[in-house]
PDB file of C-alpha atoms and ligand atoms in Angstrom:
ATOM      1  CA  UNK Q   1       0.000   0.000   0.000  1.00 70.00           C
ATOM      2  CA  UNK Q   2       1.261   3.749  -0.881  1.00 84.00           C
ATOM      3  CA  UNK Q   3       2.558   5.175   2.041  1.00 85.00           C
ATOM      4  CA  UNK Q   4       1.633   8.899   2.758  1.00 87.00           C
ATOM      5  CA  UNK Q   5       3.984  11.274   4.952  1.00 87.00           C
ATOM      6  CA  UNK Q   6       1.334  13.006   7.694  1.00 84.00           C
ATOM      7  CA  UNK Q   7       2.807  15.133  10.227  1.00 84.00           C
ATOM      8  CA  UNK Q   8       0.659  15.297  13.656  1.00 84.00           C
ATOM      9  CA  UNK Q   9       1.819  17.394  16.901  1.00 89.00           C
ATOM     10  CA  UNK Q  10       2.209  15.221  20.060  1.00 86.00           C
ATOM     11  CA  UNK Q  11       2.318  16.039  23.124  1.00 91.00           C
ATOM     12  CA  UNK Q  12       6.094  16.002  24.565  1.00 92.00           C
ATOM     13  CA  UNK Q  13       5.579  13.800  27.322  1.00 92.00           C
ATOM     14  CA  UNK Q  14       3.367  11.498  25.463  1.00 89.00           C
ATOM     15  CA  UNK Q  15       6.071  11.414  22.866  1.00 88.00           C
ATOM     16  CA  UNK Q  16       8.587  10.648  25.660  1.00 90.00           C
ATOM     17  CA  UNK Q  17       6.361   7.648  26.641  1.00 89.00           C
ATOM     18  CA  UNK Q  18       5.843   6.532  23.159  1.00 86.00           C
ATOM     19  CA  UNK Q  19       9.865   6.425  22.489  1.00 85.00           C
ATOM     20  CA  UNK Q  20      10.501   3.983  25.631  1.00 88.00           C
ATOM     21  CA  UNK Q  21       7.320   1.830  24.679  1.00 84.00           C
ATOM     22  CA  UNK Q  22       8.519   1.234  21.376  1.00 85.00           C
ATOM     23  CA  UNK Q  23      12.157   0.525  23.028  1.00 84.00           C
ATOM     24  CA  UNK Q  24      10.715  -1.830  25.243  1.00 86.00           C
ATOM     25  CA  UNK Q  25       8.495  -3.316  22.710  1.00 82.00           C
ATOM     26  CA  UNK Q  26      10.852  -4.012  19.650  1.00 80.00           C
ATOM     27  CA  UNK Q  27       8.634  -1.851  17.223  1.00 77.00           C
ATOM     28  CA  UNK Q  28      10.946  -0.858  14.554  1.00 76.00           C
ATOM     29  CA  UNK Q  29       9.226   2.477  13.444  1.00 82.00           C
ATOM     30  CA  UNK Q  30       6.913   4.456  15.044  1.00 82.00           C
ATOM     31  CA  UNK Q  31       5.057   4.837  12.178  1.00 84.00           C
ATOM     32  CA  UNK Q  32       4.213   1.344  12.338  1.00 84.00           C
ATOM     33  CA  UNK Q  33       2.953   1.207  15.908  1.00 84.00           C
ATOM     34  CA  UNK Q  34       0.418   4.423  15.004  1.00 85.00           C
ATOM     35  CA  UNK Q  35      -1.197   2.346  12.146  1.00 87.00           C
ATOM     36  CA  UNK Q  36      -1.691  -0.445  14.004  1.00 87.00           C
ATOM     37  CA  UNK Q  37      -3.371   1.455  16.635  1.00 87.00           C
ATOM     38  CA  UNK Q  38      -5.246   3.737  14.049  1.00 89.00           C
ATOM     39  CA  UNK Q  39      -6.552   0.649  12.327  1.00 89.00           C
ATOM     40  CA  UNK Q  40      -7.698  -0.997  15.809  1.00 85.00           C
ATOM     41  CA  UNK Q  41      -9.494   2.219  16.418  1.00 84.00           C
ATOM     42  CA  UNK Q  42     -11.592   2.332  13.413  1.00 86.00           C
ATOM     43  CA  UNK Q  43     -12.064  -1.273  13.287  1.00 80.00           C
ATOM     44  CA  UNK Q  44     -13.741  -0.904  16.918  1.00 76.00           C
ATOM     45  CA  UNK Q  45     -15.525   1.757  15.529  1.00 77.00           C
ATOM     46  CA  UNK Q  46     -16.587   0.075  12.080  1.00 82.00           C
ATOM     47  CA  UNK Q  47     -18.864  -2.713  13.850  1.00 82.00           C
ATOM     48  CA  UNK Q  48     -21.307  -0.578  15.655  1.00 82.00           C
ATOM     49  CA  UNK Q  49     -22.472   0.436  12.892  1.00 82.00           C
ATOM     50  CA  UNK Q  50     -23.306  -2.942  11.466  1.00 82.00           C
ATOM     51  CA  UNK Q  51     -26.802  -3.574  11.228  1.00 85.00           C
ATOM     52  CA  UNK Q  52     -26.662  -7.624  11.640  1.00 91.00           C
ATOM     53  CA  UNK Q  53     -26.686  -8.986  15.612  1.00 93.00           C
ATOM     54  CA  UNK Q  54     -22.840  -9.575  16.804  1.00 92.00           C
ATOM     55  CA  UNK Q  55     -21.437 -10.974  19.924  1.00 95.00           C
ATOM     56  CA  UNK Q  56     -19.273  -9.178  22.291  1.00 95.00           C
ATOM     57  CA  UNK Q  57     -17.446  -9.735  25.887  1.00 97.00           C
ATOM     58  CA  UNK Q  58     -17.879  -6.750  28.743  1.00 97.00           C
ATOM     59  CA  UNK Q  59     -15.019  -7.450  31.524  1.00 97.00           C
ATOM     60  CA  UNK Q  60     -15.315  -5.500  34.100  1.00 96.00           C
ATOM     61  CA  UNK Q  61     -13.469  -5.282  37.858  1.00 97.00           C
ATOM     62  CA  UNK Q  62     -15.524  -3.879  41.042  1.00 94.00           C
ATOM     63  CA  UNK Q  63     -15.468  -4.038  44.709  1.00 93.00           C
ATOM     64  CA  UNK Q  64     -18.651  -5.969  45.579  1.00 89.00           C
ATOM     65  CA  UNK Q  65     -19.155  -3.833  49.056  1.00 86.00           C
ATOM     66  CA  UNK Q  66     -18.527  -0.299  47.547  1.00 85.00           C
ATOM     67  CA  UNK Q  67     -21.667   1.605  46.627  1.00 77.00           C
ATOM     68  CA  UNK Q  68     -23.993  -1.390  46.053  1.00 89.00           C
ATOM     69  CA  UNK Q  69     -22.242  -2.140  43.117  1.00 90.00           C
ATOM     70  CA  UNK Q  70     -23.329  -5.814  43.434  1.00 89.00           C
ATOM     71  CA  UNK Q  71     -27.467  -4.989  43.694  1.00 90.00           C
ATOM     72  CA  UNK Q  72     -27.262  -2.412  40.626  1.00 91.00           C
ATOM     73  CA  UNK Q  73     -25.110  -4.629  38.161  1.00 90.00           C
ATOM     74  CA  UNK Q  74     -28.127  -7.446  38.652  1.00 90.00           C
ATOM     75  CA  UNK Q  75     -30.743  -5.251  38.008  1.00 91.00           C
ATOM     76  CA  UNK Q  76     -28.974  -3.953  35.183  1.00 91.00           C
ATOM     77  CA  UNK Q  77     -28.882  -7.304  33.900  1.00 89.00           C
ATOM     78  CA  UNK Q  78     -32.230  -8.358  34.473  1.00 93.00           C
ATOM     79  CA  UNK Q  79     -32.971  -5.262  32.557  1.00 93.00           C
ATOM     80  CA  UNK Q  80     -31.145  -6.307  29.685  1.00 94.00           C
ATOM     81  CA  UNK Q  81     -31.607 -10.193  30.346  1.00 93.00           C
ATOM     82  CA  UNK Q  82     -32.093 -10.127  26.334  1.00 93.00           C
ATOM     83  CA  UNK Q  83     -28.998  -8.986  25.186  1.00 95.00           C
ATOM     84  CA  UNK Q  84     -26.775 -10.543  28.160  1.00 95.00           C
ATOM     85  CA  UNK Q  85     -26.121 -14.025  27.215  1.00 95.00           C
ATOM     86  CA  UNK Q  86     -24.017 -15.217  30.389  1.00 95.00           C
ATOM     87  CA  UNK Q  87     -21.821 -14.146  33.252  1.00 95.00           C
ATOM     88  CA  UNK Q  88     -19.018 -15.411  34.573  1.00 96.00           C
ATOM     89  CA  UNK Q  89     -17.985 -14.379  37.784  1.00 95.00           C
ATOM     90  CA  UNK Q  90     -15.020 -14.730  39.740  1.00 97.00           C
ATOM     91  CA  UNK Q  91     -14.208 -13.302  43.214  1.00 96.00           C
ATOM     92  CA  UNK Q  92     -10.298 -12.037  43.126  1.00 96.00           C
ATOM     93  CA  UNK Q  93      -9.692 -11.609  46.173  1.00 96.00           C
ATOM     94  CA  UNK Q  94     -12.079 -10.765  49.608  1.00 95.00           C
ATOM     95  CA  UNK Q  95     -13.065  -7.309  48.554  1.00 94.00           C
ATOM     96  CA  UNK Q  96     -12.727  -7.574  43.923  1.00 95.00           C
ATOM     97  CA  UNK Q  97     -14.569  -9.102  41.639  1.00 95.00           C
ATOM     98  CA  UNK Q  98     -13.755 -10.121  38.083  1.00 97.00           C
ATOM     99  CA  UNK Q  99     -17.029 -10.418  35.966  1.00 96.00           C
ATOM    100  CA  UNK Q 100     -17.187 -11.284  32.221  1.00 97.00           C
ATOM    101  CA  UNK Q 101     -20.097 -10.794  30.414  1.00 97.00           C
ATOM    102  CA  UNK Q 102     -21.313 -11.710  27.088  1.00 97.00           C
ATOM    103  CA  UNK Q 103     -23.424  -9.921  25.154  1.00 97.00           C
ATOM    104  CA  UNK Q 104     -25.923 -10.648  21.885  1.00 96.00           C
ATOM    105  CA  UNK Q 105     -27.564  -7.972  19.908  1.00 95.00           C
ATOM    106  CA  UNK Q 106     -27.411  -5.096  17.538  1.00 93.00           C
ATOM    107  CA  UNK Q 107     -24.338  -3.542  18.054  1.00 91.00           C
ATOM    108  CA  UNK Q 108     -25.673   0.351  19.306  1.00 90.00           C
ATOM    109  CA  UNK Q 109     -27.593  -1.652  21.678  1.00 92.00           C
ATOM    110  CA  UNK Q 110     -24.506  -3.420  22.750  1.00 93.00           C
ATOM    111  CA  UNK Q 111     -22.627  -0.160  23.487  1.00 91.00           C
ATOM    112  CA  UNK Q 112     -25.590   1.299  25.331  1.00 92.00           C
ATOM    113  CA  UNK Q 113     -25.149  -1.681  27.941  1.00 94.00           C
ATOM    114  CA  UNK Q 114     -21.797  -1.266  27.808  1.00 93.00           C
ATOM    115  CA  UNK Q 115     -21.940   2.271  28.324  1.00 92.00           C
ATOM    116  CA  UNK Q 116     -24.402   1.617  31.061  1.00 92.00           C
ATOM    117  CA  UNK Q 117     -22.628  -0.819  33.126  1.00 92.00           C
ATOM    118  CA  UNK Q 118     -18.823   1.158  33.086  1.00 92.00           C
ATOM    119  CA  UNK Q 119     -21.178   4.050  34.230  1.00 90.00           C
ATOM    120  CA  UNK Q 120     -22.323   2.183  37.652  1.00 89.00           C
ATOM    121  CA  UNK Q 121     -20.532   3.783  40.528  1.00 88.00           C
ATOM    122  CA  UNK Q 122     -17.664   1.437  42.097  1.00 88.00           C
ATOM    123  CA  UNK Q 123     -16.508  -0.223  38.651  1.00 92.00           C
ATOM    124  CA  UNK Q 124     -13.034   0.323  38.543  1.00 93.00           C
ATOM    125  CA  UNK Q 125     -12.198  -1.125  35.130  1.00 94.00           C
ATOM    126  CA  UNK Q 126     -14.669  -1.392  32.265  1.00 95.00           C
ATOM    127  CA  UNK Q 127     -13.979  -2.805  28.619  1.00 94.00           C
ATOM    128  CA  UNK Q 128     -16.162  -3.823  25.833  1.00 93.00           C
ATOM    129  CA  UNK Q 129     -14.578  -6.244  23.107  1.00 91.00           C
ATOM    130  CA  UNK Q 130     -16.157  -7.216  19.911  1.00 88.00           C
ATOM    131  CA  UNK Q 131     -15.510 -10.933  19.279  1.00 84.00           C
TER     132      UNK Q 131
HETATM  133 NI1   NI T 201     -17.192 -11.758  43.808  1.00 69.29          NI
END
């Protein structure tokens, strides 16, 4: 594929971070690195607009006790007991939880859940992944 020259302003400490990742990494060019992440963005981005139903995993880490985190995830799930195809939970230690969920559905629907559950108070770490 032709190969364009594009020159983008980065923030100096960013940059900074960027050189030792590649370092640390192997990635011959930096160029390379900021395709692959360019295409991974769009590609994420491509599939919610697809019209046909698609699967995707929601992993997400909480602290059961905090906030009532617990209580509001289920009846977010009841809620959306169409789309949300199984959980699987696992406790991490006494006070985290680990909880994958996979999801069925039109894919705007699927980022509206996903949307919806990072947004309950006391998740720590939210991610949505198309599969
Ligand atoms: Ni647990």
């Amino acid at each position: 594929m032709a190969k364009k020259r594009s020159g983008v302003s980065i923030d100096e400490k960013l940059l900074k971070d960027l050189k030792v990742f590649l370092k640390k990494q192997g990635y011959k060019s930096r160029s390379h690195l900021i395709e692959e992440l360019l295409n991974a963005w769009i590609r994420e981005r491509k599939w919610e607009r697809e019209k046909k139903e698609v699967y995707a995993v929601f992993i997400m880490v909480y602290e059961h006790e905090k906030r009532q985190v617990s209580k509001k995830l289920l009846e977010k799930g009841h809620r959306h007991y169409d789309e949300i195809i199984s959980t699987l939970h696992i406790h991490i230690d006494e006070k985290n939880c680990l909880e994958i969920t996979v999801l069925k559905g039109r894919p705007g629907h699927i980022r509206k859940i996903s949307d919806e559950l990072s947004a309950t108070r006391g998740i720590k770490y939210g991610k949505l992944i198309r599969v």
